[in-house]
Every structure is written in structure tokens, then in C-alpha cells.
Amino acid sequence: MEKTIETQVLVIGGGATGTGIARDLSLRGVRVILIEKSDLNAGASGANHGLLHSGARYVHSDIEAAMECRSEGLLLKQIAPHCIEETGGLFVAVPGDDEAYIADFPGMCERAGIPCRPLDVKDAGQMEPCLSPLLIAAFEVADAAIDPFKLSIENMNHSLAQGGKYSNHSQLKEFIRKDRKIIFARILDTKTNETSRIRADIYISATGAWAGFVAAMAGVDIPMVYSKGSLLVTGQRMATRVINRLRQAGDADILVPGGVVSIIGTTSLRVKSPDNIFPSVDEVDLIINQGKQMVPDLGSRRYIRAYCGVRPLIGSGGTDDRDLSRGFCLLDHANDGVENFITITGGKLTTFRLMAEKTSDLACERLGLPSVCRTRYLALPQTEGSGWTEPGVSLGQGSSFHGREEMMCECEMVPASAIDAIVAGIRKNRAVPDLLSIALRSRMGKGPCQGSSCSLRVLSHLYNRGEITGPQGVDGLRRFLNERWKGERALLWGTSLAQSSLKEMIHCGLFCLELGQGDLP
Amino acid sequence: MTEYRKMDCDLLVIGAGMAGMVAAARAASLGIRTILAGNSGSLIFVSGMMDYLGVYPMEARKSVADPALGLAGLRAAEPDHPYGSVDHEQILQGFDFVKKVLGKAGLAYHLSGGRNLSVLTAMGTLKPSFMVPKTMEKGTRLFGETAEKKSLLVIDIKGLQGFSARQVAAGMEHRLARVIPVTVEIPGISQTIPPIVLAQLFEDPKVQEAFVRQVLAFSDKVDIAGMPAVCGVHNSLGIQQRLENLTGLPLFEIPGLPPSVPGLRLKNAFETSLAASGVTFLSNVTIKDPVFNGKKFTLTGSTDNRELSISAGGVVLATGRFPGNGLHARRERIVETIFHLNVHQPVTRSLWHGTDFLTRQGHLVNRAGIETDKDFRPLNKRGAPVFDHLYAVGSILAHNDWIRLKSGAGVCLVSACAAVDRFHKRRSKAGP
Ligand SMILES: Cc1cc2nc3c(=O)[nH]c(=O)nc-3n(C[C@H](O)[C@H](O)[C@H](O)COP(=O)(O)OP(=O)(O)OC[C@H]3O[C@@H](n4cnc5c(N)ncnc54)[C@H](O)[C@@H]3O)c2cc1C
Ligand SMILES: Cc1cc2nc3c(=O)[nH]c(=O)nc-3n(C[C@H](O)[C@H](O)[C@H](O)COP(=O)(O)OP(=O)(O)OC[C@H]3O[C@@H](n4cnc5c(N)ncnc54)[C@H](O)[C@@H]3O)c2cc1C
């Protein structure tokens, strides 16, 4: 017999939106369980640009979204400063860019109430020396950089502290319906292959690009298209501010700093499914060739990682998916004949809090609970062990790291004590640590060596601490290597290829991880 | 101040990795006046094991017991593989040659009698190899078709990262009668210790005794003990024997993460051998700008403060792949760095790598490289040797995914020996 757990609200999906909802509801005193089929930020929340939009980007295509970004951006800077770096941002144009668009831009910003200051192109070049010397226009806006990993981890931690529950590797498999209601959800533990039931009053799908699949389990149709976007991480930070190309949204027109690196992207490609996607060699070349028009150095930079995410777009749009609204989409499925089922999808990282608020309002209304949202004013607490997602954090701001400590990841300076703190955090959620879950919560393995040695050091450390027993550690290593590979393979030339070859020599040439060990003599 | 000098030799070997070292040793053994130029530091990364052919076909995802059988299959299906230009006998002779060279320099190796050996690694996995440092030999007897199940003590050392006895034990539990993990503490190690520094410590009798005291308690519980490959940099076999005598246990070394002590021992032994056999070793010299005047090659060798003009009757290119810098990958294509030779490679970068890192088939980029004739002479686009006396050996050769086939050192040593032999033969025929 399957085990059954009861709760008031079941949230499906552990991205920014789902964790935001879990936090919001917990703060309202609602009992909530969040399930995630993989681990926190496995979807778009872990594969985006990390830009806290000032809104200027959308003044032309979607003024409502632009205004939402502006007000939410301001709010997040107040309540979650530890997840945000207030970099400021520039919009710049190079010869050939649409003059009419440039001329309209300040007016459009003003209409949306978004502060935008015209700059002399020479001043812009001095503010950001990496910019092309050929600029024809420049404006300053209030963009910022946000660490999406830290954000989701802290959201979830805050919910846990209020009595919320989180379960990773737990995939929604089935809704069991009776008349106009879902009576329980069947959940698969993807690690043990066991199923269990969760019985809730309200079911919220915050599954981003997967919302169509989840809705289908409740017998509801949400027509969706998927747009893949790829991004490249440079080995070093290239600019102080966010740099946007001043034109209609196109490929590779935003460069966002993140700690000691910069991220350039994105592309926009229709894909058939949100699963099994990775950045392609062609996309990488496109991003570099486009990006270097704005920042010439992008043509010769060393890139350490590529990644991609999927934007869910509701309904089938026109030719360019970027024209489809990036506003969010809250669906009350009572309208589709399922009274206790809600979907929230689309939107942006920047507006996650607002999305969570609106969704929680609707859920509480359905529950018949009079309640007020507290996330608009209440600061997001900073917890221990969450500071390791940010690149180079140990080098900069005050962390507890001391020079002589045992180092696990030398590229990213992650000491053993950080690994231990992260593992303790994972254990607190009653989850089992492995290399992937640690990598998700830290910069481990994300430096130039792409995890060739640190993966092995961390693995043996985990064995020595008794955190891993039996043969599953090496399987975890295989999963880690294959996951890292997705971000590596399209970027392998020059030094990166040399380093990656060395990694393959160690992991395959020497340790034979590609062989099925059962068959060896 | 830059110093200029002219040098002359019969054969210039470029690259001091596995392939270059063997080529130079072979040339010296044939009495060829040889210069070897390159950085032998790359040897510190190698595991110390020398593979012949551990896996064939790749799809099998397991090792072949008899490399000769694998070789027959490989030569039939992939005649362009470097092994297509040599036979089983030559490969065995190549291994034997290297064994003797290293033995004379004081580094003992154990050469298989014909079957692949199974070597336990620091990951707790098994790796097929063909010739291993003598200090690893006893471990290989634990596995194999006829081995009886023994009890094993796995020892790790506090402070040595990337090696956990528990992890090795977890990988071996189901294969052996019993596996006990234990951690040994060496006095004076506070935090972490690099393997090479630890190996130097192991040369100290006091450290050896501390080790023995902690292992002794297990002597009657197990049949044999494995430890990280840190049993001294010099005289590793002697130190191992001393530890065996004192603990009363047969011991073997387990290869792990680079930098590798067995790699350092190899580097030292090759360098000793070069010095003894009269090869001029220009360590840390980078070779560039080759010119051929119809009879001889002239190349420039440079360091920070020296410019050398080296003239040579023949050249062996043993510059390795991407890590060694013999091949360099630009965003659009792969080039050879010294002679700008034609590099066999996939048509676009999107074909270089598969979507699965641990793919069965291996990545096509690993089969890119220099195509040669049967004498290991690089070919131009029309399929003719570029020069009469230019040879390419080792991992730079095309059609050779040594990582998947487990044939790294084997291809290096046999191509090096064969190329030098053929240079020698051709030169003697042509007269001085
Ligand atoms: C390339 C790209 C760049 C972007 N850049 C920015 C930016 O710079 N700034 C910005 O504000 N926004 C940006 N966005 C948008 C932003 O990333 C997303 O709007 C946001 O992350 C969506 O979060 P989410 O929680 O709704 O969805 P997701 O993060 O996708 O979360 C959905 C989760 O549901 C889980 N799930 C799916 N099915 C199941 C199931 N059956 N059972 C259990 N769990 C399930 C998935 O594993 C996933 O973790 C970008 C998006 C993309 C694709
Ligand atoms: C991590 C690792 C594990 C391994 N494990 C095994 C194993 O288990 N079994 C096995 O059989 N083999 C193993 N190998 C070793 C492998 O056999 C050889 O190292 C590999 O085939 C490369 O040898 P090479 O001599 O062709 O090239 P390299 O070792 O790369 O040597 C090339 C040399 O050329 C030099 N060079 C390049 N350009 C120039 C120039 N212009 N001027 C001067 N010098 C130049 C470089 O400095 C370098 O010294 C391993 C190697 C590594 C790195």
C-alpha cells in the first residue's frame, strides 16, 4: 500500500515560482509541501540570465511586463539584497542598429515610468571599457544581477523554517480525479522508484515549461510552445554593469555580470520539448559573432560554460517567440472543470514574487482562508551555507573561509567546510547528498577545470565522512560528469579543449568510468 | 640576454612525453646522434600504467582478456589505426624494450605474460592494462578468471585528497571475500598533502614505521593490502619491500588522481636513461619554425633566454595532442602546431563531441590527428609523405582513441620504436 501524506497545498515545481509560493503560503500559515522531480532550479530558474530587469528591455514589446519588472525589481532590492548585486545597466547601439528604435527608446521608458539617462557615447566607453569604440547611442538604466540559485534556496529555507516541507527527486506522475476535484496526487521517488500519495486541498502547478504536461494529468489542455535560449559564461567578468543591446530583442544582446564571471546570451529557438536540450555549437558561434559587435572582446574570450533554458510560451505565437508576451499566466482551472487545481507559468525571474503572491491569493481564496501576503515587506532571511552559489564568493565578501583550510575546488575556491555546510543543509531537507546536489548549491566544478579533480576530491571526502556508502557514489560521479558535459561540449576549443581532454583522460582513460564495471575480469 | 647557439644531430625528437622519451631511448640504442627537446613535465600526469589494448570493440563496454585477439579485430576493422602498421610481435617487443630501458634506470615494471591485467584504481574501479609498475603487480593478482577471493585491506592516508579507502572498498566489496578500509595518519601532516610530497615523506624510515604501526593491527585479518601510489619517489620497490617485511603483508600501490608519483618515477627514469645513453636533452625548449633545405631540417629551439638553431637529418614529431599542444583547436578547425601538417578531422566542430560525455563510441575529436604511411611518415592532402624523414608518433596520430581503447602507452611506444627503426634503416641504406 502506498504511503499517503496530507497537506493543505501541494506545490509542484521547485523553481523560483514554486519556492516563492511555498514561502508565501508558509508565511500565511498554510501547510504546504513542495515537490520537485529533480532538484531546486532544475528548470528555467537554473538556466536563465540572472538579470533583474529594470523593465527597459520590454518597453517596446510589452509595457505591462516592463512596469511589473520595474516595481518588482525595486521591491526585491529591498527584501533580498543578499541575492542581488546592484550593478546598474547600459543600453547601447552600434552602427547598423535601428535608428528609429533608438530615438523612441527614452520616450518609451518614460511612458513606463522607467528611469533612463542618456549618456555620451564617450562616457559610456569610459564606464565600460569593454564596449565597442563604435557606439552610436547609450543610455543608463537600473538593471541589476540576481543569483537565482541563492534566491530559490533562501525561499525554500524560509518556507522550511515556517513548517513547510520540501521533497526533491519527487516527480508528479498522476492526478487522481473524482468529479470536479483532484483527490490525490501520485508521486514517484526517482531515486528509489517507489510511489506515494499526497492528498491536498489545493494543487498548484508551478512547473514552468512543463505546465502543459502537468495540466494534462488533470485532464486540462494548455497549448504551449517552447523557446530555447542558450547562454555562455566567460572565464572572467567583463563589465561592471549589465550591458544591453539597444535594439528590438535579438540574439546575444545582453551581457550580465555574475560575481567573477559574465554571461552573454541569449538565442531563441523553437524546440519540440523542454527536455533533453543543450546548447549547440551553432548557437555558440551565433552568440559569439553577434555579441562581439557590442563587446569586441567576446570574440576572443575563454568561455567556461554554456547552458540553456526553455521559455514556456502559452498559445502559438507569430514568427519570433520574443514577441510573445513574457507576462505571466495564472490559470484557475475551476474554469476547466477542476476546482482545486491552479497553474502558474510564464513570467520572469524578476516577477517571481508577484507571481507567487497572486497564486497564493487565489489558493487562499479557494481554501476559504482570509489572509494577507507578507512577502512584499518581509525581508528574505539569509541562511548559512547558501553563500556558495555565487562565483568567487570566497574571494570577496566576508565568508567564514580562512586561508589554510582544506580546499576541495581550487578553481572556485570552495573549501571542505563549505561542502560540509551544504551537505548538512541537504540532510536537513531529508535528502541524500550527491555531487550534483552539491554542485547545484555551490560553484564547485564550475571553474576552468570543469570539475576534473574537485569532483573526485569531493566524492572521496563524502565517502570518508560516511555521507556516501556503497557503489552509488561512482554513479553519482557519472551523473555529475554528464550533466557538466552539457555545458561544456559546444565550447571546446583552445585551452578549454585541452582541459577537457585531460579530464577525459583521467575519468575514462584512467578510471574507466565509461565501462560497465560488472563485466570486467 | 638571449644566448644563440647552433646544434647538429641525426635525429631531433620533439616532445618529451611518453612517445618522445621512447623514441629518444630507441634512437640512442641504435647509436643515432639524437637531440630530444620538450617538457617532460607532462609525464607527471600519466598514471604509470602502460596499456596495450584494453577494450575492443568500444561498444562492448568491457575489457578484452587477450589484447592480441582485440588487435586482430581492430586491424581488420580499422586498418588506419596506428596498430595497423605494426603487428603483435612488434608491440610486445616495444613493451619489452621500454621495460628494459626503465629497468636499467632503476624502475622495475611488470609485463603481462599475454593477458590484460586488471588494476584497481582509486575510484574503486578496475582498469585493464598490460605493463604496470612492479609496485602495482600484486594487486593485479586479486582479479582475473582464476583468482580466488581474498581479503583486502585498503589503506588511505589522512590529508591525501581524492583517495578514500571506504570508496575503494565500496567498489570492491562484491568482488572479494572481504574488504576493510583503514585510514593511516602520518605525523606532521596538518591539512592536505600533495601526493608527491607525501611520497617524499615515505622515504623517511620514521614515516614508514608510523605507517607500519597502524597497519600491523590488520596483518592477521587480511591477505593483502593496497595503498595509494606514494611509496617513495626513489627506490619505490625497496620501500615497498621494507613495508611488506615490517607489516608481514603483501602490498600493492593503487593509481589515482594526477599529479602522479608513478608518473614522476617514469620521468626520472627516462631522464636517467637519456643521460646515460648520450642523448642531448633540451628540457623546456620549445621548437618552432622548421625549414627543410632538401637534405636537412633546421629548426629553432627557444627558452626564455636561449635561441638554438638545430639542424637534423630526421625529425620525430612526438608533441602529443591538445594538452601537450602538438594539436591546437581553433574555433573552426584543428591545426598541427609546428609543421602545419594536414590534420585528419571531422568536417565541422559540431561533430567533435557527442552529447554524452561517457559515450560508448568515444568522441570523434579523439580520432582526429596526423595520418601517416606505414612508416609513420605524415601524409599531405594527396596522400604522399610530406618529407622523407619526418615521422609522427604517439598520441598525435589519427584514428587512435586511446582513451576508450585503453591503448595509450602502447601506441606511443610501438609507434616511437617503429618510426626510429625505419629512419635508421632508411638512413643506413642511403649511406652516411
Ligand atoms: C534562457 C532564459 C533566460 C532568461 N533570463 C531571464 C532573466 O535574465 N531575468 C528574468 O527575470 N527572467 C529570465 N528568464 C525567465 C525565468 O528564468 C523564468 O521565468 C523563471 O525561472 C521561471 O521559473 P518557474 O519556477 O516558473 O519555472 P522553472 O524554473 O522552469 O521550474 C519548474 C520546475 O518544475 C519541475 N517539474 C516539472 N515537471 C514536474 C513534475 N512532473 N513533478 C515535479 N516537478 C516537476 C521542473 O523540474 C522545474 O524545476 C529567462 C528564461 C530563459 C529560458
Ligand atoms: C591523466 C592521464 C592518465 C593516463 N593513463 C594512462 C594509462 O592508464 N595507461 C596508458 O597506457 N597511458 C596512460 N596515459 C598516458 C598516455 O599513454 C600518454 O601520455 C599519451 O598517449 C600522450 O603521450 P604523448 O607522448 O603522445 O604526448 P604528451 O605526453 O602530450 O607529450 C607531448 C610533449 O610534446 C611537448 N611539445 C609539444 N609541442 C612542443 C614544441 N613545439 N616544442 C617542444 N616540445 C613540444 C610537450 O611539452 C610534451 O612534453 C595517461 C595520460 C594521462 C594524461
PDB file of N, CA, C and O in Angstrom, chain B residues 246-297:
ATOM      1  N   LEU B 246      57.962  -5.433   7.340  1.00  0.00           N
ATOM      2  CA  LEU B 246      57.590  -4.975   8.679  1.00  0.00           C
ATOM      3  C   LEU B 246      56.129  -5.268   9.012  1.00  0.00           C
ATOM      4  O   LEU B 246      55.784  -5.498  10.165  1.00  0.00           O
ATOM      5  N   THR B 247      55.253  -5.234   8.012  1.00  0.00           N
ATOM      6  CA  THR B 247      53.838  -5.494   8.304  1.00  0.00           C
ATOM      7  C   THR B 247      53.502  -6.965   8.151  1.00  0.00           C
ATOM      8  O   THR B 247      52.454  -7.415   8.620  1.00  0.00           O
ATOM      9  N   GLY B 248      54.351  -7.696   7.446  1.00  0.00           N
ATOM     10  CA  GLY B 248      54.051  -9.088   7.182  1.00  0.00           C
ATOM     11  C   GLY B 248      52.942  -9.267   6.160  1.00  0.00           C
ATOM     12  O   GLY B 248      52.342 -10.335   6.053  1.00  0.00           O
ATOM     13  N   LEU B 249      52.649  -8.193   5.408  1.00  0.00           N
ATOM     14  CA  LEU B 249      51.568  -8.259   4.415  1.00  0.00           C
ATOM     15  C   LEU B 249      52.105  -7.958   3.024  1.00  0.00           C
ATOM     16  O   LEU B 249      52.906  -7.045   2.878  1.00  0.00           O
ATOM     17  N   PRO B 250      51.657  -8.707   2.020  1.00  0.00           N
ATOM     18  CA  PRO B 250      51.968  -8.268   0.647  1.00  0.00           C
ATOM     19  C   PRO B 250      51.274  -6.936   0.387  1.00  0.00           C
ATOM     20  O   PRO B 250      50.136  -6.739   0.801  1.00  0.00           O
ATOM     21  N   LEU B 251      51.959  -6.019  -0.283  1.00  0.00           N
ATOM     22  CA  LEU B 251      51.421  -4.674  -0.528  1.00  0.00           C
ATOM     23  C   LEU B 251      51.382  -4.380  -2.019  1.00  0.00           C
ATOM     24  O   LEU B 251      52.191  -4.903  -2.782  1.00  0.00           O
ATOM     25  N   PHE B 252      50.455  -3.545  -2.400  1.00  0.00           N
ATOM     26  CA  PHE B 252      50.497  -3.031  -3.769  1.00  0.00           C
ATOM     27  C   PHE B 252      50.012  -1.589  -3.786  1.00  0.00           C
ATOM     28  O   PHE B 252      49.285  -1.153  -2.896  1.00  0.00           O
ATOM     29  N   GLU B 253      50.413  -0.874  -4.827  1.00  0.00           N
ATOM     30  CA  GLU B 253      50.022   0.527  -4.973  1.00  0.00           C
ATOM     31  C   GLU B 253      48.788   0.643  -5.852  1.00  0.00           C
ATOM     32  O   GLU B 253      48.598  -0.125  -6.790  1.00  0.00           O
ATOM     33  N   ILE B 254      47.972   1.654  -5.552  1.00  0.00           N
ATOM     34  CA  ILE B 254      46.742   1.916  -6.294  1.00  0.00           C
ATOM     35  C   ILE B 254      46.867   3.268  -6.981  1.00  0.00           C
ATOM     36  O   ILE B 254      47.067   4.286  -6.313  1.00  0.00           O
ATOM     37  N   PRO B 255      46.775   3.296  -8.313  1.00  0.00           N
ATOM     38  CA  PRO B 255      46.945   4.576  -9.027  1.00  0.00           C
ATOM     39  C   PRO B 255      45.751   5.495  -8.819  1.00  0.00           C
ATOM     40  O   PRO B 255      44.622   5.035  -8.687  1.00  0.00           O
ATOM     41  N   GLY B 256      46.025   6.806  -8.777  1.00  0.00           N
ATOM     42  CA  GLY B 256      44.961   7.786  -8.544  1.00  0.00           C
ATOM     43  C   GLY B 256      45.162   9.061  -9.343  1.00  0.00           C
ATOM     44  O   GLY B 256      45.880   9.081 -10.343  1.00  0.00           O
ATOM     45  N   LEU B 257      44.507  10.095  -8.809  1.00  0.00           N
ATOM     46  CA  LEU B 257      44.498  11.414  -9.459  1.00  0.00           C
ATOM     47  C   LEU B 257      45.895  11.961  -9.736  1.00  0.00           C
ATOM     48  O   LEU B 257      46.761  11.857  -8.882  1.00  0.00           O
ATOM     49  N   PRO B 258      46.101  12.593 -10.890  1.00  0.00           N
ATOM     50  CA  PRO B 258      47.358  13.335 -11.063  1.00  0.00           C
ATOM     51  C   PRO B 258      47.384  14.566 -10.159  1.00  0.00           C
ATOM     52  O   PRO B 258      46.318  15.028  -9.773  1.00  0.00           O
ATOM     53  N   PRO B 259      48.555  15.140  -9.842  1.00  0.00           N
ATOM     54  CA  PRO B 259      49.878  14.681 -10.266  1.00  0.00           C
ATOM     55  C   PRO B 259      50.208  13.312  -9.664  1.00  0.00           C
ATOM     56  O   PRO B 259      49.855  13.050  -8.521  1.00  0.00           O
ATOM     57  N   SER B 260      50.898  12.502 -10.459  1.00  0.00           N
ATOM     58  CA  SER B 260      51.037  11.099 -10.099  1.00  0.00           C
ATOM     59  C   SER B 260      52.485  10.746  -9.779  1.00  0.00           C
ATOM     60  O   SER B 260      53.403  11.119 -10.506  1.00  0.00           O
ATOM     61  N   VAL B 261      52.654  10.063  -8.681  1.00  0.00           N
ATOM     62  CA  VAL B 261      54.004   9.659  -8.272  1.00  0.00           C
ATOM     63  C   VAL B 261      54.585   8.647  -9.264  1.00  0.00           C
ATOM     64  O   VAL B 261      55.746   8.778  -9.672  1.00  0.00           O
ATOM     65  N   PRO B 262      53.824   7.645  -9.705  1.00  0.00           N
ATOM     66  CA  PRO B 262      54.375   6.736 -10.729  1.00  0.00           C
ATOM     67  C   PRO B 262      54.773   7.487 -12.005  1.00  0.00           C
ATOM     68  O   PRO B 262      55.740   7.109 -12.680  1.00  0.00           O
ATOM     69  N   GLY B 263      54.050   8.568 -12.322  1.00  0.00           N
ATOM     70  CA  GLY B 263      54.418   9.381 -13.478  1.00  0.00           C
ATOM     71  C   GLY B 263      55.756  10.068 -13.256  1.00  0.00           C
ATOM     72  O   GLY B 263      56.611  10.120 -14.144  1.00  0.00           O
ATOM     73  N   LEU B 264      55.940  10.584 -12.043  1.00  0.00           N
ATOM     74  CA  LEU B 264      57.209  11.236 -11.711  1.00  0.00           C
ATOM     75  C   LEU B 264      58.366  10.236 -11.758  1.00  0.00           C
ATOM     76  O   LEU B 264      59.457  10.541 -12.250  1.00  0.00           O
ATOM     77  N   ARG B 265      58.102   9.017 -11.277  1.00  0.00           N
ATOM     78  CA  ARG B 265      59.165   7.995 -11.316  1.00  0.00           C
ATOM     79  C   ARG B 265      59.545   7.698 -12.766  1.00  0.00           C
ATOM     80  O   ARG B 265      60.724   7.515 -13.090  1.00  0.00           O
ATOM     81  N   LEU B 266      58.531   7.658 -13.644  1.00  0.00           N
ATOM     82  CA  LEU B 266      58.798   7.415 -15.063  1.00  0.00           C
ATOM     83  C   LEU B 266      59.664   8.526 -15.642  1.00  0.00           C
ATOM     84  O   LEU B 266      60.631   8.271 -16.362  1.00  0.00           O
ATOM     85  N   LYS B 267      59.279   9.744 -15.332  1.00  0.00           N
ATOM     86  CA  LYS B 267      60.029  10.900 -15.826  1.00  0.00           C
ATOM     87  C   LYS B 267      61.485  10.800 -15.383  1.00  0.00           C
ATOM     88  O   LYS B 267      62.409  10.931 -16.182  1.00  0.00           O
ATOM     89  N   ASN B 268      61.673  10.521 -14.091  1.00  0.00           N
ATOM     90  CA  ASN B 268      63.034  10.416 -13.565  1.00  0.00           C
ATOM     91  C   ASN B 268      63.805   9.303 -14.258  1.00  0.00           C
ATOM     92  O   ASN B 268      64.968   9.464 -14.626  1.00  0.00           O
ATOM     93  N   ALA B 269      63.156   8.150 -14.433  1.00  0.00           N
ATOM     94  CA  ALA B 269      63.853   7.005 -15.019  1.00  0.00           C
ATOM     95  C   ALA B 269      64.211   7.286 -16.479  1.00  0.00           C
ATOM     96  O   ALA B 269      65.328   7.000 -16.920  1.00  0.00           O
ATOM     97  N   PHE B 270      63.279   7.860 -17.223  1.00  0.00           N
ATOM     98  CA  PHE B 270      63.596   8.178 -18.618  1.00  0.00           C
ATOM     99  C   PHE B 270      64.760   9.171 -18.685  1.00  0.00           C
ATOM    100  O   PHE B 270      65.662   9.051 -19.513  1.00  0.00           O
ATOM    101  N   GLU B 271      64.735  10.146 -17.806  1.00  0.00           N
ATOM    102  CA  GLU B 271      65.806  11.154 -17.841  1.00  0.00           C
ATOM    103  C   GLU B 271      67.147  10.539 -17.477  1.00  0.00           C
ATOM    104  O   GLU B 271      68.182  10.862 -18.075  1.00  0.00           O
ATOM    105  N   THR B 272      67.142   9.616 -16.508  1.00  0.00           N
ATOM    106  CA  THR B 272      68.379   8.910 -16.154  1.00  0.00           C
ATOM    107  C   THR B 272      68.898   8.143 -17.364  1.00  0.00           C
ATOM    108  O   THR B 272      70.093   8.171 -17.690  1.00  0.00           O
ATOM    109  N   SER B 273      67.975   7.482 -18.042  1.00  0.00           N
ATOM    110  CA  SER B 273      68.368   6.676 -19.180  1.00  0.00           C
ATOM    111  C   SER B 273      68.931   7.534 -20.309  1.00  0.00           C
ATOM    112  O   SER B 273      69.942   7.184 -20.932  1.00  0.00           O
ATOM    113  N   LEU B 274      68.303   8.678 -20.558  1.00  0.00           N
ATOM    114  CA  LEU B 274      68.804   9.575 -21.614  1.00  0.00           C
ATOM    115  C   LEU B 274      70.216  10.023 -21.303  1.00  0.00           C
ATOM    116  O   LEU B 274      71.105  10.015 -22.163  1.00  0.00           O
ATOM    117  N   ALA B 275      70.410  10.420 -20.048  1.00  0.00           N
ATOM    118  CA  ALA B 275      71.718  10.928 -19.654  1.00  0.00           C
ATOM    119  C   ALA B 275      72.778   9.851 -19.849  1.00  0.00           C
ATOM    120  O   ALA B 275      73.875  10.125 -20.341  1.00  0.00           O
ATOM    121  N   ALA B 276      72.421   8.601 -19.505  1.00  0.00           N
ATOM    122  CA  ALA B 276      73.392   7.515 -19.595  1.00  0.00           C
ATOM    123  C   ALA B 276      73.680   7.139 -21.046  1.00  0.00           C
ATOM    124  O   ALA B 276      74.750   6.625 -21.352  1.00  0.00           O
ATOM    125  N   SER B 277      72.718   7.374 -21.924  1.00  0.00           N
ATOM    126  CA  SER B 277      72.930   6.887 -23.294  1.00  0.00           C
ATOM    127  C   SER B 277      73.381   7.986 -24.252  1.00  0.00           C
ATOM    128  O   SER B 277      73.444   7.781 -25.452  1.00  0.00           O
ATOM    129  N   GLY B 278      73.673   9.165 -23.718  1.00  0.00           N
ATOM    130  CA  GLY B 278      74.279  10.198 -24.555  1.00  0.00           C
ATOM    131  C   GLY B 278      73.316  11.022 -25.386  1.00  0.00           C
ATOM    132  O   GLY B 278      73.733  11.740 -26.283  1.00  0.00           O
ATOM    133  N   VAL B 279      72.025  10.942 -25.113  1.00  0.00           N
ATOM    134  CA  VAL B 279      71.082  11.804 -25.821  1.00  0.00           C
ATOM    135  C   VAL B 279      71.200  13.221 -25.260  1.00  0.00           C
ATOM    136  O   VAL B 279      71.312  13.400 -24.049  1.00  0.00           O
ATOM    137  N   THR B 280      71.179  14.213 -26.140  1.00  0.00           N
ATOM    138  CA  THR B 280      71.161  15.598 -25.661  1.00  0.00           C
ATOM    139  C   THR B 280      69.718  15.972 -25.358  1.00  0.00           C
ATOM    140  O   THR B 280      68.873  15.949 -26.251  1.00  0.00           O
ATOM    141  N   PHE B 281      69.458  16.262 -24.112  1.00  0.00           N
ATOM    142  CA  PHE B 281      68.071  16.558 -23.727  1.00  0.00           C
ATOM    143  C   PHE B 281      67.922  18.047 -23.482  1.00  0.00           C
ATOM    144  O   PHE B 281      68.487  18.604 -22.546  1.00  0.00           O
ATOM    145  N   LEU B 282      67.188  18.709 -24.347  1.00  0.00           N
ATOM    146  CA  LEU B 282      66.920  20.135 -24.177  1.00  0.00           C
ATOM    147  C   LEU B 282      65.569  20.262 -23.495  1.00  0.00           C
ATOM    148  O   LEU B 282      64.530  20.306 -24.149  1.00  0.00           O
ATOM    149  N   SER B 283      65.612  20.257 -22.176  1.00  0.00           N
ATOM    150  CA  SER B 283      64.328  20.272 -21.481  1.00  0.00           C
ATOM    151  C   SER B 283      63.791  21.698 -21.481  1.00  0.00           C
ATOM    152  O   SER B 283      64.551  22.676 -21.478  1.00  0.00           O
ATOM    153  N   ASN B 284      62.480  21.820 -21.538  1.00  0.00           N
ATOM    154  CA  ASN B 284      61.819  23.126 -21.576  1.00  0.00           C
ATOM    155  C   ASN B 284      62.163  23.980 -22.789  1.00  0.00           C
ATOM    156  O   ASN B 284      62.063  25.193 -22.738  1.00  0.00           O
ATOM    157  N   VAL B 285      62.615  23.323 -23.853  1.00  0.00           N
ATOM    158  CA  VAL B 285      62.876  24.067 -25.089  1.00  0.00           C
ATOM    159  C   VAL B 285      61.688  23.880 -26.027  1.00  0.00           C
ATOM    160  O   VAL B 285      61.223  22.767 -26.230  1.00  0.00           O
ATOM    161  N   THR B 286      61.172  24.986 -26.548  1.00  0.00           N
ATOM    162  CA  THR B 286      60.060  24.912 -27.487  1.00  0.00           C
ATOM    163  C   THR B 286      60.591  25.013 -28.908  1.00  0.00           C
ATOM    164  O   THR B 286      61.381  25.907 -29.226  1.00  0.00           O
ATOM    165  N   ILE B 287      60.158  24.095 -29.731  1.00  0.00           N
ATOM    166  CA  ILE B 287      60.645  24.051 -31.114  1.00  0.00           C
ATOM    167  C   ILE B 287      59.646  24.732 -32.038  1.00  0.00           C
ATOM    168  O   ILE B 287      58.439  24.554 -31.901  1.00  0.00           O
ATOM    169  N   LYS B 288      60.187  25.510 -32.992  1.00  0.00           N
ATOM    170  CA  LYS B 288      59.303  26.145 -33.970  1.00  0.00           C
ATOM    171  C   LYS B 288      60.051  26.391 -35.275  1.00  0.00           C
ATOM    172  O   LYS B 288      61.226  26.061 -35.398  1.00  0.00           O
ATOM    173  N   ASP B 289      59.357  26.978 -36.212  1.00  0.00           N
ATOM    174  CA  ASP B 289      59.917  27.431 -37.494  1.00  0.00           C
ATOM    175  C   ASP B 289      60.769  26.394 -38.228  1.00  0.00           C
ATOM    176  O   ASP B 289      61.978  26.631 -38.465  1.00  0.00           O
ATOM    177  N   PRO B 290      60.216  25.284 -38.604  1.00  0.00           N
ATOM    178  CA  PRO B 290      61.010  24.291 -39.331  1.00  0.00           C
ATOM    179  C   PRO B 290      61.299  24.750 -40.761  1.00  0.00           C
ATOM    180  O   PRO B 290      60.454  25.360 -41.404  1.00  0.00           O
ATOM    181  N   VAL B 291      62.528  24.475 -41.214  1.00  0.00           N
ATOM    182  CA  VAL B 291      62.897  24.759 -42.602  1.00  0.00           C
ATOM    183  C   VAL B 291      63.566  23.494 -43.130  1.00  0.00           C
ATOM    184  O   VAL B 291      64.342  22.860 -42.420  1.00  0.00           O
ATOM    185  N   PHE B 292      63.246  23.091 -44.366  1.00  0.00           N
ATOM    186  CA  PHE B 292      63.898  21.928 -44.956  1.00  0.00           C
ATOM    187  C   PHE B 292      64.609  22.383 -46.214  1.00  0.00           C
ATOM    188  O   PHE B 292      64.003  22.968 -47.103  1.00  0.00           O
ATOM    189  N   ASN B 293      65.913  22.115 -46.275  1.00  0.00           N
ATOM    190  CA  ASN B 293      66.682  22.629 -47.416  1.00  0.00           C
ATOM    191  C   ASN B 293      66.887  21.573 -48.497  1.00  0.00           C
ATOM    192  O   ASN B 293      67.758  21.702 -49.333  1.00  0.00           O
ATOM    193  N   GLY B 294      66.127  20.499 -48.441  1.00  0.00           N
ATOM    194  CA  GLY B 294      66.292  19.438 -49.429  1.00  0.00           C
ATOM    195  C   GLY B 294      67.100  18.276 -48.871  1.00  0.00           C
ATOM    196  O   GLY B 294      66.975  17.141 -49.323  1.00  0.00           O
ATOM    197  N   LYS B 295      67.932  18.555 -47.862  1.00  0.00           N
ATOM    198  CA  LYS B 295      68.730  17.492 -47.240  1.00  0.00           C
ATOM    199  C   LYS B 295      68.491  17.422 -45.743  1.00  0.00           C
ATOM    200  O   LYS B 295      68.356  16.351 -45.163  1.00  0.00           O
ATOM    201  N   LYS B 296      68.478  18.575 -45.133  1.00  0.00           N
ATOM    202  CA  LYS B 296      68.391  18.626 -43.666  1.00  0.00           C
ATOM    203  C   LYS B 296      67.305  19.579 -43.210  1.00  0.00           C
ATOM    204  O   LYS B 296      66.941  20.521 -43.924  1.00  0.00           O
ATOM    205  N   PHE B 297      66.828  19.294 -42.004  1.00  0.00           N
ATOM    206  CA  PHE B 297      65.882  20.209 -41.363  1.00  0.00           C
ATOM    207  C   PHE B 297      66.658  21.180 -40.495  1.00  0.00           C
ATOM    208  O   PHE B 297      67.653  20.803 -39.871  1.00  0.00           O
TER     209      PHE B 297
END
